[in-house]
mmCIF file of C-alpha atoms in Angstrom:
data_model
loop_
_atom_site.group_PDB
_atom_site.id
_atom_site.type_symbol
_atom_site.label_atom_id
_atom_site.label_comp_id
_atom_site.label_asym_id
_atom_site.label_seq_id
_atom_site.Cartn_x
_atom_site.Cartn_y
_atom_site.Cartn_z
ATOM 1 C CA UNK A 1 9.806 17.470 -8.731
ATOM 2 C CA UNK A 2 7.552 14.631 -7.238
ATOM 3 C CA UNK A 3 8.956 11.215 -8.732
ATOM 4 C CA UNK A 4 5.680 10.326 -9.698
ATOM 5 C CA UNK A 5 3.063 12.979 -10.681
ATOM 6 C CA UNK A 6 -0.799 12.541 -11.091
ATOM 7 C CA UNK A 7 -3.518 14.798 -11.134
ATOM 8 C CA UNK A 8 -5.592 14.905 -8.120
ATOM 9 C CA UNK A 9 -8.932 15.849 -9.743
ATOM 10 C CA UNK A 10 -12.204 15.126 -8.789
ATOM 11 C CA UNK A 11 -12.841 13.887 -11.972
ATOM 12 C CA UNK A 12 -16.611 13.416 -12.409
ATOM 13 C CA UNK A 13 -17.747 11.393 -15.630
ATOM 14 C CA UNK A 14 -21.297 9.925 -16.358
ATOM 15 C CA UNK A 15 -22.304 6.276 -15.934
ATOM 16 C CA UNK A 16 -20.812 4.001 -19.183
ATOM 17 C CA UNK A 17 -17.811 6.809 -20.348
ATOM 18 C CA UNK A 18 -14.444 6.029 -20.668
ATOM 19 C CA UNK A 19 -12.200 7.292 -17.673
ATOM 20 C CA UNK A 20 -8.494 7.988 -18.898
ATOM 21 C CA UNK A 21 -6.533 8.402 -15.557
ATOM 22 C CA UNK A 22 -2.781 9.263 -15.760
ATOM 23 C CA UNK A 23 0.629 9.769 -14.285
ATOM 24 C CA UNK A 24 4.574 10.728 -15.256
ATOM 25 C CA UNK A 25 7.206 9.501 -14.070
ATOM 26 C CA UNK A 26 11.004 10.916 -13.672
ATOM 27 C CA UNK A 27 13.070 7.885 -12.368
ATOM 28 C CA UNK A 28 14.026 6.097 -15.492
ATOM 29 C CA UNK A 29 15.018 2.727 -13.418
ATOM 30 C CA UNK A 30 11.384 2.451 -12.665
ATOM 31 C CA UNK A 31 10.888 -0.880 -14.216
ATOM 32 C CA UNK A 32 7.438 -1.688 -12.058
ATOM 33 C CA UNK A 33 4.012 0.084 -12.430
ATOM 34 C CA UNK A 34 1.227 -0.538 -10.540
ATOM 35 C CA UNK A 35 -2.532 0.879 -10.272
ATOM 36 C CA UNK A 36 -4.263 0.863 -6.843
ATOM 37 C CA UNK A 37 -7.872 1.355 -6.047
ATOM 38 C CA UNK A 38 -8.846 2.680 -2.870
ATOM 39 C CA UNK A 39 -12.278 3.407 -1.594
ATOM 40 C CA UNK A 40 -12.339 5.848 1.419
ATOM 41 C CA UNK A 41 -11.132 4.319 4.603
ATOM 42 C CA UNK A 42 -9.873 1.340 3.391
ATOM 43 C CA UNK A 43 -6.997 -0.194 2.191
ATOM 44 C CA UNK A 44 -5.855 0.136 -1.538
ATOM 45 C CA UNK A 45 -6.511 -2.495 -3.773
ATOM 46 C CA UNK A 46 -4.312 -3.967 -6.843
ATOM 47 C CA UNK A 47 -5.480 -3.325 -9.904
ATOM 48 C CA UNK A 48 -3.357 -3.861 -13.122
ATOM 49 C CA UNK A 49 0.335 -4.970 -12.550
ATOM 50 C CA UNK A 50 2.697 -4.188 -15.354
ATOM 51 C CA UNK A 51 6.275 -4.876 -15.838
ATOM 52 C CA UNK A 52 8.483 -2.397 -18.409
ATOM 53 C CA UNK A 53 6.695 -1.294 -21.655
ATOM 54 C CA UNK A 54 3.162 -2.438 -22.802
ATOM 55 C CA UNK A 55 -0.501 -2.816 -22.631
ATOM 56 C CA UNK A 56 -2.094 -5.012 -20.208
ATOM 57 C CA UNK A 57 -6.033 -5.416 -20.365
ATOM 58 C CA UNK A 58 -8.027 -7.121 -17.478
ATOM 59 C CA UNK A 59 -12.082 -6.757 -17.743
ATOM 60 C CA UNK A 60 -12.833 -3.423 -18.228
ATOM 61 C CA UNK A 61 -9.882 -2.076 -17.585
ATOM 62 C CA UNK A 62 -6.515 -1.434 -19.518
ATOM 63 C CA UNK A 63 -3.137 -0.082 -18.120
ATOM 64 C CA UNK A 64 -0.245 1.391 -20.677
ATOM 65 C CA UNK A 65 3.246 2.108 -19.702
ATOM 66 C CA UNK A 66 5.063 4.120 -22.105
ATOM 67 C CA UNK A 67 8.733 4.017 -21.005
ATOM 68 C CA UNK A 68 9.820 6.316 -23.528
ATOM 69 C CA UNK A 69 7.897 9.355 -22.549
ATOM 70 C CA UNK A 70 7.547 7.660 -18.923
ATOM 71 C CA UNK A 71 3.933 8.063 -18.941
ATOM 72 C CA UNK A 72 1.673 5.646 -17.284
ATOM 73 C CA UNK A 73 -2.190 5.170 -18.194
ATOM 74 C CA UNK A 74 -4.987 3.212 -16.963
ATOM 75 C CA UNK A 75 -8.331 3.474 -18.929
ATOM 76 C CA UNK A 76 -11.357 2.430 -17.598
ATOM 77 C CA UNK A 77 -14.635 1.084 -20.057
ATOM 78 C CA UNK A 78 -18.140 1.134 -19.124
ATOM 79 C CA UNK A 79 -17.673 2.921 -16.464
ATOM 80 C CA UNK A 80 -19.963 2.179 -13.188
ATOM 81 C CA UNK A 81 -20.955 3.862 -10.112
ATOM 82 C CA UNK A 82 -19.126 0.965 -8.597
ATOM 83 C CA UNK A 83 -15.681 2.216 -10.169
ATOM 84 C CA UNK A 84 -16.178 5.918 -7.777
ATOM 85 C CA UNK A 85 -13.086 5.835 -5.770
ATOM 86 C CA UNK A 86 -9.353 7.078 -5.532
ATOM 87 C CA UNK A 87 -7.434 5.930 -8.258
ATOM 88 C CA UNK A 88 -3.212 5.824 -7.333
ATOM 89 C CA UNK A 89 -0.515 4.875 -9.911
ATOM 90 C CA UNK A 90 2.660 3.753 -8.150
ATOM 91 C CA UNK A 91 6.469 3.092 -9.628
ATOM 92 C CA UNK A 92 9.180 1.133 -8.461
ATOM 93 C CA UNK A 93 12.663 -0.609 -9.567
ATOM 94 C CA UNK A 94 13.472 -4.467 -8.344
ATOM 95 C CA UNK A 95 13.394 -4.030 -4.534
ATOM 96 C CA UNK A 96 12.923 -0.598 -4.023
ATOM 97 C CA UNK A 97 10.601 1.322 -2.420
ATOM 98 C CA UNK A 98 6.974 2.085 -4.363
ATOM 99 C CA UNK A 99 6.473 5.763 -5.216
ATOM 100 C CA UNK A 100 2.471 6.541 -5.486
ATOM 101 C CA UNK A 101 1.181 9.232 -7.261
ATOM 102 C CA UNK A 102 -1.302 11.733 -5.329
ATOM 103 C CA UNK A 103 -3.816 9.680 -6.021
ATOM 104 C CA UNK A 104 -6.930 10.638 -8.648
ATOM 105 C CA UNK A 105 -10.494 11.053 -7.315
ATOM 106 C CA UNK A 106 -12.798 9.413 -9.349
ATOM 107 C CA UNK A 107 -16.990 9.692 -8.943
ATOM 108 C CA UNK A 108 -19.231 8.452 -12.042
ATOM 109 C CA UNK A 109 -22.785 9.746 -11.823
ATOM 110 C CA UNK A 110 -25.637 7.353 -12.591
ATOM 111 C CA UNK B 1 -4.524 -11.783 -5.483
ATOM 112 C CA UNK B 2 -2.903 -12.129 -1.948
ATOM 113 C CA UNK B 3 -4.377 -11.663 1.034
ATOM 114 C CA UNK B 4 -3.014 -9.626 4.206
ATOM 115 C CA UNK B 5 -5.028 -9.098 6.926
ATOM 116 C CA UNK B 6 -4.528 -6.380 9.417
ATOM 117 C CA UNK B 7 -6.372 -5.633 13.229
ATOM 118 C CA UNK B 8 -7.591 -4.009 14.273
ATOM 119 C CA UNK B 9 -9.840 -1.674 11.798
ATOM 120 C CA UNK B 10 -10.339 1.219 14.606
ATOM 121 C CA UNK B 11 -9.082 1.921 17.890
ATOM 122 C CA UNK B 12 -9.791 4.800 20.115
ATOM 123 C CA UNK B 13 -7.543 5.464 23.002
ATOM 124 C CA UNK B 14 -6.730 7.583 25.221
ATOM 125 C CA UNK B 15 -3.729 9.829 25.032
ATOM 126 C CA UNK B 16 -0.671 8.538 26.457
ATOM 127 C CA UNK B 17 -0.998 4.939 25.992
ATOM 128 C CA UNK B 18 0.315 2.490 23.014
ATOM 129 C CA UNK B 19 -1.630 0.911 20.525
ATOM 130 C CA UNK B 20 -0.420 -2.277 18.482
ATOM 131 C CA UNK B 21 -1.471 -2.942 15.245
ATOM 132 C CA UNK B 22 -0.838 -6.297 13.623
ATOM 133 C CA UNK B 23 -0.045 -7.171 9.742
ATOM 134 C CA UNK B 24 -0.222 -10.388 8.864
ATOM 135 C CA UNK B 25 0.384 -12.099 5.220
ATOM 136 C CA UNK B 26 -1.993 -14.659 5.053
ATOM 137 C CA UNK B 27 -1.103 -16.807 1.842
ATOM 138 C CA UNK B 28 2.358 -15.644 1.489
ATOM 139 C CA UNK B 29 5.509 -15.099 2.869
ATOM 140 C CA UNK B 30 6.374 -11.475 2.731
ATOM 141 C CA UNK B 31 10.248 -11.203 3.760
ATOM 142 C CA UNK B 32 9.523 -7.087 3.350
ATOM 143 C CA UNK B 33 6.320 -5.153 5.068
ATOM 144 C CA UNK B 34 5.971 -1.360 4.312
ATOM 145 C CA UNK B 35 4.055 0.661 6.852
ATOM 146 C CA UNK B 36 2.072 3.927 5.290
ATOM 147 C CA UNK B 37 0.331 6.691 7.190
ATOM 148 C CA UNK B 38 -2.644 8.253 5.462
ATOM 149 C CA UNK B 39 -4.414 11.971 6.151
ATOM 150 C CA UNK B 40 -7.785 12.500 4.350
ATOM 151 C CA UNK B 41 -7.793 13.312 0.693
ATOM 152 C CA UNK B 42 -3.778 12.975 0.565
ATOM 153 C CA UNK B 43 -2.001 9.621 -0.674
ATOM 154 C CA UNK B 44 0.421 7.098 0.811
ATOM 155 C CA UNK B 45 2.891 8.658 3.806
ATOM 156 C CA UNK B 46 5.645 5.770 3.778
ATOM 157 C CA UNK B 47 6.930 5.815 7.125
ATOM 158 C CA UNK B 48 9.094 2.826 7.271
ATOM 159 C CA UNK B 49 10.067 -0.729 5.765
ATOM 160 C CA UNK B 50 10.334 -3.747 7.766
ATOM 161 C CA UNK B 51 12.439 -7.005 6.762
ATOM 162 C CA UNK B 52 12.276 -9.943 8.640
ATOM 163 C CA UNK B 53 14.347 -10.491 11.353
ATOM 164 C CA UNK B 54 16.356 -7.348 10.826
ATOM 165 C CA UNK B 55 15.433 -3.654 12.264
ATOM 166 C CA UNK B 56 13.447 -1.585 10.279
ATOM 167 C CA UNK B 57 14.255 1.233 8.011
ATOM 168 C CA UNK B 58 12.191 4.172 8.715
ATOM 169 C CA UNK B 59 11.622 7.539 6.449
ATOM 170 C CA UNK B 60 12.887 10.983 6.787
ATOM 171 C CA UNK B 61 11.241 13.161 10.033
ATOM 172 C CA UNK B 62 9.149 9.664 11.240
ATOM 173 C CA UNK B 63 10.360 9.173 14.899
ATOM 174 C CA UNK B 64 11.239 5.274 15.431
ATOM 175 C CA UNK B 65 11.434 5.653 19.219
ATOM 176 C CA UNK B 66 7.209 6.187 18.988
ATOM 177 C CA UNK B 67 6.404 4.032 15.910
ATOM 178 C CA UNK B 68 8.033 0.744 16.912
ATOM 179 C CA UNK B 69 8.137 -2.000 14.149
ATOM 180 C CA UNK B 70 8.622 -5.497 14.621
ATOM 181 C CA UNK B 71 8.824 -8.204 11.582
ATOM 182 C CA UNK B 72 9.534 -11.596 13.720
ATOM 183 C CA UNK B 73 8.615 -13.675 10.917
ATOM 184 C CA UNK B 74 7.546 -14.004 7.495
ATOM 185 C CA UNK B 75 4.574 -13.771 8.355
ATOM 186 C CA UNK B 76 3.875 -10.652 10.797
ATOM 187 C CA UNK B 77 4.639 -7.151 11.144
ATOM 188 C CA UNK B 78 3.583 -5.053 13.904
ATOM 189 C CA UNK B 79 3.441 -1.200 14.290
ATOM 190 C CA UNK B 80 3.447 -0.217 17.932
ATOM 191 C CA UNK B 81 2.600 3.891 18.479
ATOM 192 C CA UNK B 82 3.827 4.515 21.636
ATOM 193 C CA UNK B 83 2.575 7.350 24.087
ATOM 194 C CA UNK B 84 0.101 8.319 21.600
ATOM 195 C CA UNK B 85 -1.240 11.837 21.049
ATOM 196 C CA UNK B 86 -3.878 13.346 19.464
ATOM 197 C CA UNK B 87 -1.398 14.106 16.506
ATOM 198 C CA UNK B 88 -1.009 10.796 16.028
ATOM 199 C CA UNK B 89 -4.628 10.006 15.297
ATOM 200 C CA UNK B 90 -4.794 8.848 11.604
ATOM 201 C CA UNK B 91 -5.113 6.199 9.044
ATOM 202 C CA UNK B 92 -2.626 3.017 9.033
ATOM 203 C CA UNK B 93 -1.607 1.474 6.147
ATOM 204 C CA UNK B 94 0.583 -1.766 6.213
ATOM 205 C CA UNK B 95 1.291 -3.782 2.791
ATOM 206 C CA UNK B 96 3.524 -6.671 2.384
ATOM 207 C CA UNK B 97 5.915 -7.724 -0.935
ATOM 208 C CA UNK B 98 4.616 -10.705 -2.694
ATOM 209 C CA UNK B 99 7.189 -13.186 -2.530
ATOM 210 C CA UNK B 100 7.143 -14.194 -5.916
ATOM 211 C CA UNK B 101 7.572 -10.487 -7.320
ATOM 212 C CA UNK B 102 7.482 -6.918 -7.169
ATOM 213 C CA UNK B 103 3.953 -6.352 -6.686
ATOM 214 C CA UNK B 104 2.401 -5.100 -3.174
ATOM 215 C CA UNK B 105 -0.847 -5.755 -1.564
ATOM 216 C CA UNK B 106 -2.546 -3.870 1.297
ATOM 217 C CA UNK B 107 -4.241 -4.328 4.599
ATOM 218 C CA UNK B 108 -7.835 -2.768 5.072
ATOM 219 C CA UNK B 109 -6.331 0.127 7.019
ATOM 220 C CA UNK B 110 -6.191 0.961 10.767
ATOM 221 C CA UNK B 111 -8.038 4.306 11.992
ATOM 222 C CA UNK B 112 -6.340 5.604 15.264
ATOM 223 C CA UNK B 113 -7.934 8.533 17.021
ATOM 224 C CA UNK B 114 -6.258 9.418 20.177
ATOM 225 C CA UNK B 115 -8.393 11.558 22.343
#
């Protein structure tokens, strides 16, 4: 079992849906969660930053860690064209190594 | 959010030379680098971490005689493939610890395609 698990997708959604990307998690020292943004041949981008269990809202987006049932969301508002790109969740504990997800493929159709 | 910058963005070569590729942390000191190697439509390869001043720690199966790593200071990390082959040819990845935290940012990415 992968430490952290995401769907891979595509995941196609129209312009101005909501876009509910997801991951578990089996490490329960994971303390860190991060979600990255990538657009294809570049380098990922930080998103939302969130440290144990919680909401954190930025703009359109929101990211959820549930500890508990070590689930980790990020949901996306209004979506735009703009927001078509890979979508990676990533896990760590205090000075470890960051565990990505496979990474979730996102397009939304104009 | 922070800023690292890594060069070059694509380099071609020919098979059997070396190809550097710098990481640099430009508003922060990053005492740990992470170098990733990407294949299309998969995620993040780690294949090693880097600490200043200290030798690098690399992954499982990723051969540290041809990917030579170098953090000299706090500043810079550099990924040196050595001999390269067409098997190398790929997307590099390096990101650097924020200092003030856990979170990670990421270069733009090097391209290598060894011919």
């Amino acid at each position: 079992q992968k430490e952290v698990e995401q769907d891979p997708g595509p995941l196609s959604v129209p312009e101005g849906a909501i876009v509910s990307l997801n991951c578990t998690y089996s490490n329960s020292a994971f303390q860190y969660f991060m979600w990255y943004r990538q657009y294809s041949r570049k380098g990922p981008e930080l998103l939302m930053y969130t440290y144990s269990s919680g909401n954190k809202e930025d703009g359109r987006f929101t990211a959820q860690v549930d500890k508990s049932s070590k689930y980790i969301s990020l949901f996306i508002r209004d979506s735009q064209p703009s927001d078509s790109a890979t979508y990676l969740c990533a896990s760590s504990n205090q000075g470890g190594k960051l565990i990505f997800g496979q990474g979730t493929e996102l397009s939304v159709k104009p | 959010g922070a800023v690292v910058s890594q060069h070059p963005s694509r380099v071609i070569c020919k098979s059997g030379t070396s190809v550097k590729i710098e990481c640099r942390s430009l508003d922060f000191q990053a005492t740990t680098m992470f170098w990733y190697r990407q294949f299309p439509k998969q995620s993040l390869m780690l294949m090693a971490t880097s600490n200043e001043g200290s030798k690098a720690t690399y992954e499982q199966g990723v051969e540290k005689d041809k990917f030579l790593i170098n953090h000299a200071s706090l500043t810079l990390s550099t990924l040196t493939v050595t001999s390269a082959h067409p098997e190398d040819s790929s997307f590099y990845i390096c990101s650097a610890r924020w200092d003030r935290g856990e979170k990670l940012f990421f270069g733009s990415g090097t391209q290598l395609s060894v011919l």
